[in-house]
XYZ file of C-alpha atoms in Angstrom:
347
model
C -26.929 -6.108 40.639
C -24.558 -6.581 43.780
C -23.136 -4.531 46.458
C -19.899 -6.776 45.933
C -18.569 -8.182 42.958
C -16.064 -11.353 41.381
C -14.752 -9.209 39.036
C -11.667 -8.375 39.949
C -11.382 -4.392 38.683
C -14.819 -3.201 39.880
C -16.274 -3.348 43.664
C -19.829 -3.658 42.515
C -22.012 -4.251 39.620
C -25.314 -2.182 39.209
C -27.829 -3.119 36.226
C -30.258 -0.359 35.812
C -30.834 -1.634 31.785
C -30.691 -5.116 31.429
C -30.364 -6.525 27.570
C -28.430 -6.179 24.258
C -27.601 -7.347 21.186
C -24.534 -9.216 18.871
C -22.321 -6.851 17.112
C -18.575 -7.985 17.449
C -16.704 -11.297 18.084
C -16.401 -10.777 21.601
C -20.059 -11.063 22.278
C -20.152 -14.738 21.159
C -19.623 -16.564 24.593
C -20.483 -13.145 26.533
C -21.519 -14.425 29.959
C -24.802 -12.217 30.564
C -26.115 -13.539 27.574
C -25.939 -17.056 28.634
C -27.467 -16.418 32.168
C -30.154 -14.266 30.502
C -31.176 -17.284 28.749
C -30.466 -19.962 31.196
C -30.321 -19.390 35.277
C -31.779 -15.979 35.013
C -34.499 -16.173 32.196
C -37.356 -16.497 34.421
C -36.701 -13.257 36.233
C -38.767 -10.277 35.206
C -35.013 -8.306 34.603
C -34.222 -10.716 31.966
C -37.544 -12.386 30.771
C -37.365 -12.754 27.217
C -34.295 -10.730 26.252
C -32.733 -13.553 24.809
C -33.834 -16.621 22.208
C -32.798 -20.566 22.053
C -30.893 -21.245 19.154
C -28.648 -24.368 18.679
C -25.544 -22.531 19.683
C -27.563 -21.404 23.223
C -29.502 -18.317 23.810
C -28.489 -15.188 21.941
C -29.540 -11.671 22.728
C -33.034 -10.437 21.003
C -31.941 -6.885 21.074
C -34.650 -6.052 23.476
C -33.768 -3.652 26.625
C -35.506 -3.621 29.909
C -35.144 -0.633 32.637
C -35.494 -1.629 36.116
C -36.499 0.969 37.553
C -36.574 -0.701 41.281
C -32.617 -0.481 40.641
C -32.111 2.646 39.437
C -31.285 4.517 42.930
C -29.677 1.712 44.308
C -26.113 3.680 44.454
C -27.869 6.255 46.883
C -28.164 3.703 49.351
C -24.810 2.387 49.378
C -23.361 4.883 51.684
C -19.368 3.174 51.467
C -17.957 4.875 48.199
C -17.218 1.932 46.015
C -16.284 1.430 41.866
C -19.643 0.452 40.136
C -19.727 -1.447 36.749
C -22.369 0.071 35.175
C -24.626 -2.457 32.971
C -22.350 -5.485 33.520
C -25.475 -7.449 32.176
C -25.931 -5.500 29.164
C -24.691 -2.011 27.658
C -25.885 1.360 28.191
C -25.665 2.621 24.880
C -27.343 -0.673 22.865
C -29.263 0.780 20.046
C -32.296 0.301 21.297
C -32.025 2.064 24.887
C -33.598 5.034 24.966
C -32.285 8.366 25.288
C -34.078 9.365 28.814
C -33.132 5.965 30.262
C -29.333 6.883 29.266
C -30.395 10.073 31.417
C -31.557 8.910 34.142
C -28.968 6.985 35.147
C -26.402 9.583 34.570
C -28.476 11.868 36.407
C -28.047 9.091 39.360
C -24.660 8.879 38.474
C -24.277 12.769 39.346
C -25.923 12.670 42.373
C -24.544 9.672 43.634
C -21.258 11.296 43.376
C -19.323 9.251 46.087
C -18.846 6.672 43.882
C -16.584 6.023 40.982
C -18.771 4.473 37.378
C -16.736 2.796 34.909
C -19.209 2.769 32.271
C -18.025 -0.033 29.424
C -19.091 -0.291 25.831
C -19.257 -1.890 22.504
C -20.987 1.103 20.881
C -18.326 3.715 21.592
C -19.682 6.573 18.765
C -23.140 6.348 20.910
C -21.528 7.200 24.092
C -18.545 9.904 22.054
C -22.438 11.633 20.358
C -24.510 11.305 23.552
C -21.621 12.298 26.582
C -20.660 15.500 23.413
C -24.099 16.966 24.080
C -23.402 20.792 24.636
C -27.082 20.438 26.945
C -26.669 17.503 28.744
C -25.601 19.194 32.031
C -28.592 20.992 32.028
C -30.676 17.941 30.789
C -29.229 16.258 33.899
C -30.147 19.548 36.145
C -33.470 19.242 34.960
C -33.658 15.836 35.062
C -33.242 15.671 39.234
C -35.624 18.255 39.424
C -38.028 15.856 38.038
C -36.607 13.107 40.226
C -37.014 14.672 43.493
C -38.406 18.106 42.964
C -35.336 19.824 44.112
C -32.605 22.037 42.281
C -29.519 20.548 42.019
C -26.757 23.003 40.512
C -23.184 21.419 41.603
C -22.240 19.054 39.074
C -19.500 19.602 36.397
C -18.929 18.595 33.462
C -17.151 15.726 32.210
C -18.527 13.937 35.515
C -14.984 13.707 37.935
C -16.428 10.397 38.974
C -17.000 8.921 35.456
C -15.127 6.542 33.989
C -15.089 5.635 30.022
C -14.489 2.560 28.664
C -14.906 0.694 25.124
C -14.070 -3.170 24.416
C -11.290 -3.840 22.010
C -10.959 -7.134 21.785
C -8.843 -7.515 18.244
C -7.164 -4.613 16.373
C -9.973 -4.167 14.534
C -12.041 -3.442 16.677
C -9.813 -1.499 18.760
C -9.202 0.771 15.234
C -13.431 1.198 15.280
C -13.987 1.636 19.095
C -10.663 4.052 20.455
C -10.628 7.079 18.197
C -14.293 7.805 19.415
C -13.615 6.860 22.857
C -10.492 9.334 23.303
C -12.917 12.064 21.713
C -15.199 11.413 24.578
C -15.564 13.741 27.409
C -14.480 11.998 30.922
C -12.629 12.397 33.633
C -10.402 8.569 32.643
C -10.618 6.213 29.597
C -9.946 3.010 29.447
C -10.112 -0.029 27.284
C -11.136 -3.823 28.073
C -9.301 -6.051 25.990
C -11.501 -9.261 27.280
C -11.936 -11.704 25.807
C -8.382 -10.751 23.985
C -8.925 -12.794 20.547
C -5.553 -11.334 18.648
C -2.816 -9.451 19.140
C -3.014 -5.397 19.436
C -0.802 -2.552 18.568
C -2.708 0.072 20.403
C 0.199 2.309 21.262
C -0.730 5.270 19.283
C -3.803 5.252 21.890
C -1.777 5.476 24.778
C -1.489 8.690 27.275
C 1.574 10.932 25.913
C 3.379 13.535 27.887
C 1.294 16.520 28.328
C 3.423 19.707 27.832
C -0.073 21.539 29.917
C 0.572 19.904 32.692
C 3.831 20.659 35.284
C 7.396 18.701 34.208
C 7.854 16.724 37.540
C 4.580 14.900 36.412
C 5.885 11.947 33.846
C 3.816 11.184 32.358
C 0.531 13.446 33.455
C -1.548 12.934 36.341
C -4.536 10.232 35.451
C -7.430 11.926 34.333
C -5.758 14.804 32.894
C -8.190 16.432 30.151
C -5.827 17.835 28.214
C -4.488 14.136 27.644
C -6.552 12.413 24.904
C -5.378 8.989 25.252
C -5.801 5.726 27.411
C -5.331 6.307 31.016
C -5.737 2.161 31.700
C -5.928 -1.286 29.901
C -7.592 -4.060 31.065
C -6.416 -7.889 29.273
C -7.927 -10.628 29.879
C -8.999 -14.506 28.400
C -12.061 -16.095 27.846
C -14.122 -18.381 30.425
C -16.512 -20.848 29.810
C -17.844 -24.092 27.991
C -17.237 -22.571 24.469
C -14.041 -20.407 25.550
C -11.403 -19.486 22.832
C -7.749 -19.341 24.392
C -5.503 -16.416 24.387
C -2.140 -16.724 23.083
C -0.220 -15.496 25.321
C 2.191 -13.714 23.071
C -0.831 -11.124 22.464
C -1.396 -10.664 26.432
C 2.705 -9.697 26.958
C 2.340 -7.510 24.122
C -0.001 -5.373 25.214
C 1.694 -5.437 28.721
C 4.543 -4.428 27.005
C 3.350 -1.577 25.670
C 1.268 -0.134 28.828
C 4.690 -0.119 30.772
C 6.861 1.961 27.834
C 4.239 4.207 28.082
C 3.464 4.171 31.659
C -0.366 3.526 31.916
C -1.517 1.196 34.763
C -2.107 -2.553 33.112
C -4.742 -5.112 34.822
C -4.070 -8.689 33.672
C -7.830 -10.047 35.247
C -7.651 -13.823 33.839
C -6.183 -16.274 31.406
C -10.008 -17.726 31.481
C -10.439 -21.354 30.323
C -7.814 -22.327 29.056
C -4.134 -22.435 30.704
C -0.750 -21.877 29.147
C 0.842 -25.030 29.968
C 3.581 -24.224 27.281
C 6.919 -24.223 29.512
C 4.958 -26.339 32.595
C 6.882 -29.286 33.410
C 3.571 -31.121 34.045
C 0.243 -29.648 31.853
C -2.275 -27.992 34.046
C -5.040 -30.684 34.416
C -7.675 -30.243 31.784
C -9.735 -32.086 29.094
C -8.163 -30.466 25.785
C -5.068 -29.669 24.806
C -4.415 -26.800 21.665
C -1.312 -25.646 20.576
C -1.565 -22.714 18.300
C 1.017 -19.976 16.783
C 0.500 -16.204 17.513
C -1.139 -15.653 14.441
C -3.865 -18.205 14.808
C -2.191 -21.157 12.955
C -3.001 -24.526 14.336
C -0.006 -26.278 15.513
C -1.649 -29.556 17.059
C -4.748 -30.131 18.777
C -6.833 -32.921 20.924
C -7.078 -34.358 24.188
C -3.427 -34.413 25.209
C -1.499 -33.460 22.776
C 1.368 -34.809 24.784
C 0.314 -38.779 23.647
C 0.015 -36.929 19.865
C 3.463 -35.555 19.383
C 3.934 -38.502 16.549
C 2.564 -37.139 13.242
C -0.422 -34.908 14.959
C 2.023 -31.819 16.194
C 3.556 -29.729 13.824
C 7.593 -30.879 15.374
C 9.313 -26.908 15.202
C 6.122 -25.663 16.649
C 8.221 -23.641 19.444
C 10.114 -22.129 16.723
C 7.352 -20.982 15.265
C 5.999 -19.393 18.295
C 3.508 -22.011 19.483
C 1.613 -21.952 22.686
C 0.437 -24.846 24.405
C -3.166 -24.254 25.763
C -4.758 -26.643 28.232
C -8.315 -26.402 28.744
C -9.324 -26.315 32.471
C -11.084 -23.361 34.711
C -10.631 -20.060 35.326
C -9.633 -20.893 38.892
C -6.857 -23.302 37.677
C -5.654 -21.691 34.727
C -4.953 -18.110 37.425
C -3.954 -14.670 37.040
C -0.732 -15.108 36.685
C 1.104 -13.528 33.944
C 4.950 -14.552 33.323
C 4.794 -15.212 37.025
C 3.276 -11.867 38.041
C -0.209 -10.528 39.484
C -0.518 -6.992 37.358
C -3.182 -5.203 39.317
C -2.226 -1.827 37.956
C -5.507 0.601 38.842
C -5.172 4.524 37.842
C -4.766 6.987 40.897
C -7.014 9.824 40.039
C -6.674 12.916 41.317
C -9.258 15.755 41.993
């Protein structure tokens, strides 16, 4: 949990449930579980939520709330963007109900802030945020808190964000129907790490013929508007980090700006696209790969292996040039450009 926060969408990160569990590819490298298991695994927060395999710690599926964080958002008085359970998910299986109460019962009270609450298990949330008594669950559930009534909240939250990961079309076919059936006041979806391309424009906020015509498209946030009001893309870091072709990164760009929703391009990750560099990005590894996953050349500078070890037309077939290196070196950069996009909500 911090006050501040390195990720580059959020202004803080608060971890009331700590813990999860494997269900996609994009949990493979996923960085909590690796500091559950390694930096962090002597904490009580994260003591034994993870096991040592050969491939590094994986997630046991156990869940831990801490309660000694739970009201931390009441005492940060500067309204700020909070990532809820960045170091695990707040609808894993095994978290119970009540705890999922609790800390949307904080999230209610706490309403200065903004929660942009991200999952894998987006028909948990759609079931659980559906609840036709969860407003009064929450009423009650202050009462209990503080032994006070506390009757001013609405419902969807206006401070709540929704969010599922979608990090290959498959998984952005399981995860984006439930989310856009979800009740909250934005949507969005985290394409990180991006592992293929997407065609996610049926998702994508239409014109709203409820809402008044100077507003093209409708105002963020706009209930009557069941599709994505954001996209985040972004590339894999680490030791183990798969690169992102860039073809699949433009392509989803491409399709936030036809239909005007804000795009956030947060990092290629690991590996670099040194395709059209006069000089590769200094790294270790070189991969050269076609949009489709086909392996084009690979090794540790390709460059000395264009004789025999490169397929020769790989540009014409759409080949990218990968570099492994850092997140700091490989950037944010995307065709040149920073895309910070971040919805404007209104009341």
């Amino acid at each position: 949990m911090a006050d501040k926060s390195s990720i580059e969408w959020t202004d803080a990160t608060w971890n009331p449930i700590t813990g999860c569990s494997i269900v996609s590819p994009g949990c493979t490298n996923c960085y909590a579980m690796k500091l559950a298991g390694t930096r962090l695994k002597h904490i009580d927060s994260r003591k034994g939520l993870t096991r040592d395999t050969k491939a590094g710690p994986v997630w046991t599926g156990e869940v831990r709330l801490n309660r000694q964080w739970l009201h931390q958002p009441f005492e940060w008085k500067k309204p700020r963007r909070i990532f809820v359970c960045a170091h695990g998910d707040l609808f894993a299986e095994n978290v119970p109900d009540q705890w999922i109460l609790d800390v949307f019962t904080v999230m209610a009270a706490a309403d200065h802030h903004t929660y942009q609450v991200l999952t894998k298990r987006a028909d948990r949330m759609r079931e659980f945020l559906s609840r036709r008594d969860l407003l009064e669950d929450i009423y009650a559930n202050w009462y209990t808190f503080t032994g006070k009534p506390r009757e001013v909240y609405s419902w969807p939250l206006h401070n709540l964000w929704c969010g599922v990961s979608a990090e290959d079309q498959k998984r952005a076919d399981e995860r984006l129907p439930a989310l856009l059936a979800t009740p909250a006041k934005l949507r969005f979806a985290s394409a990180e790490p991006l592992l293929g391309s997407l065609d996610i424009a049926k998702y994508l906020r239409p014109l709203c013929d409820r809402c008044p015509p100077w507003e093209v498209p409708c105002r963020i946030g706009c209930q009557h508007c069941t599709r994505l009001d954001w996209v985040i893309v972004g590339g894999e870091s680490g030791p183990d980090a798969r690169p992102m072709h860039p073809a699949w990164a433009r392509s989803t760009r491409d399709q936030c700006q036809a239909a005007r929703v804000p795009f956030f391009f947060k990092q290629w990750g690991a590996w670099a696209d040194s395709t059209d560099a006069d000089d590769l990005v200094h790294g270790s590894e070189d991969y050269i790969f076609a949009a489709d996953g086909t392996v084009l050349g690979a090794g540790g500078r390709v460059r000395r292996l264009m004789q025999g070890s490169v397929e020769p037309d790989w540009r014409e077939r759409g080949g990218a040039w990968m570099t492994f290196t850092n997140k700091k070196a490989a950037g944010r950069l995307l065709d040149g450009i920073e895309h910070n996009a971040m919805p404007e909500v209104t009341a």
